[in-house]
């Protein structure tokens, strides 16, 4: 299915997720996207006056795997160990939506033509919404990189933005899959570090606080996100329920010969409109609440990763200290031990400094994003409730007015 | 109802009948004689069963003691009814068996009187005018409430007792406000009695709520959880609606069984309403037999109105079932939404606790509170969805089944008439044969016998025709009343339901308006 959402034109969900400091020297956006069977092709457009680039405006086509490659490149780069790497966008997943469309196509003969048309419309809208979201996720990833003073200067980033050919990173080979597996083992070791099980002593109050905070926060925001998703799905279910109700009321109305005729027909109309409103409530809750929670769940994981790296550096530093002491007692290879210890110390301090800054940025980013989304959520809920009240009242007046 | 009032079938509307009312026997004797155009009008006092059937709508006069003892009469009859299979429809068996009428004399009394003068045995009170007025103006000044479910007893013998409160200004009742305790089987017993008396002559008797072995067992076993309280509430509401519908029916309102149900402090236990009792099984068997019979009756419908109406009700039934299924799904999903919102509220509260930015933390806690209130709203709305919308639909699905039943009875009535005509023909042929036979000694006796039989069957044919016309007339009236009620019922409930939806939306507005400044306060 070829879908071309105008990602840049309508209300960009990405803006709601992250308030980015506008810097016109490097502007990145996804100007177009095409969905083909299992792949999505994103057109990444860059506008920049930076001397590094050959042109001031250019586009390339990228697929999801190339975004992941870029993300991993950042993560593995020692230079950025002290920074929060923006979370990678999730893989585009149209499975569920596609399955539902297929099931609808296989058909249920008890469904009338109008009902079928409405259900198809709903599913197509759902498909489109998922598509828009995946575009937004990929876009915000790039935009955060472009906004970060350090990350934007990365060589791989430039390649990603400019290199016309594909980056040959499609599909994970066995080595990479294994790498992923190993990474998870390392992760559990990190968990031990960060939860204090390993016995590593934190030296800085600020980081001690951040550690406890992030551990709990990440778990709870993940919970909240899952539950918000369920609420959103329930709203969607409810909206879908109105379809057969409206259809049955229509048939009832057309069969009646008495005053109930108009009553039923008006009621059928009412439920059709309530359906649309309920659908909007569902999609707004999705965008303003679920998506936001999901993004900050990932971002808080990225922050946790930063803390791991710092703690690893601290562990290294401590080990280097021990090694130095040992070397001094034995009076052997003191020089190399000293320089190693110095390196570890510098690294640790460098990481701690930038981590502090990053974590404070994370907090302000989070707070302003929540604020914006919660306000918009409340305003939209109010808008929909008022609209519902209006159509309900109108219908009541019409029904009561009849003899 | 007033509009459909017709002059009594006696033709000249004998006003004197009413004055004779104190003397019960005269009433029926006189009407009996005017009804019967045939010479074979039976003696009131000695009525062999077969004469009663000739006397179609005349009751067995020996049992009619229409005075202040009327309560006793009907109490006696009531007992008889409950001892038998309540849904036996004796009149409509195809043979004129002796068992046809005497057992349920009340079946004959009430409807007949109704068709005669729109009032019932109570007519010898001054309340007759009152009732006529009410019937004219459609003012049924009677309110029924079913409340205070109370568990009585323990274990598997336990049952729920409901308080039935009546508030009325009708003078047929001894007090203007009174209440009694009834259990579910009492309601079923009432319906049984009413159905056995009125269904087969064309009255649409509102069906009683359905039994539920699973639901009741939970209650008996003493599970004090929300599903058994919901079950009891669902039942209570259903019983209330059932009684309200029943008293709205002008004929049923006059029925002494109904009055006894509402008024008497003690009621004989209706034992044959148990699902697995012998009577219950007999009921099922009879229903199956009826279904088979229905399929084999080919009626020559002379009146297009009946065909049209039957089709209409068939369509309505289908559509209502579809709508009901969809509304049930809505109720289910709204309950899910409520549960999911509650879960989200909790996790939002936890998140707020974790959040170390003070203003955001507060806002998140406020969000959690809003979501908790919204979850309550959704739950209440789900109740409204169910009790107003869904239950209305299921009530009407069952009511339409009763309507269809009444149409079926008419078919059976026609069949009986038809069968009588066929038998009469056969008897006449037999007579003709005897006339030309060559056995002179036996001929006279045979001639007399056949003559008697022919007279008997002629009477039956006439009765059959009369009954058929009667039931057709009653059904027309009943359907008219039913449709009017249906329109009123639906409109009222739809409006109530929409108002509940408006309520929910307004509450949502209130909650979100309170939250908005909290969100804006995040700095």
PDB file of C-alpha atoms in Angstrom, chain B residues 429-438 443 447 450-451:
ATOM      1  CA  UNK B 429     -72.607 -37.714   5.303  1.00  0.00           C
ATOM      2  CA  UNK B 430     -73.093 -40.501   7.812  1.00  0.00           C
ATOM      3  CA  UNK B 431     -76.653 -39.376   8.333  1.00  0.00           C
ATOM      4  CA  UNK B 432     -77.300 -39.400   4.632  1.00  0.00           C
ATOM      5  CA  UNK B 433     -75.964 -42.933   4.450  1.00  0.00           C
ATOM      6  CA  UNK B 434     -78.183 -44.125   7.234  1.00  0.00           C
ATOM      7  CA  UNK B 435     -81.187 -42.591   5.521  1.00  0.00           C
ATOM      8  CA  UNK B 436     -80.697 -44.823   2.534  1.00  0.00           C
ATOM      9  CA  UNK B 437     -79.697 -47.974   4.435  1.00  0.00           C
ATOM     10  CA  UNK B 438     -81.896 -51.052   4.392  1.00  0.00           C
ATOM     11  CA  UNK B 443     -82.597 -47.285  11.497  1.00  0.00           C
ATOM     12  CA  UNK B 447     -81.083 -41.844  13.017  1.00  0.00           C
ATOM     13  CA  UNK B 450     -76.704 -39.301  14.351  1.00  0.00           C
ATOM     14  CA  UNK B 451     -79.188 -36.478  14.652  1.00  0.00           C
TER      15      UNK B 451
END
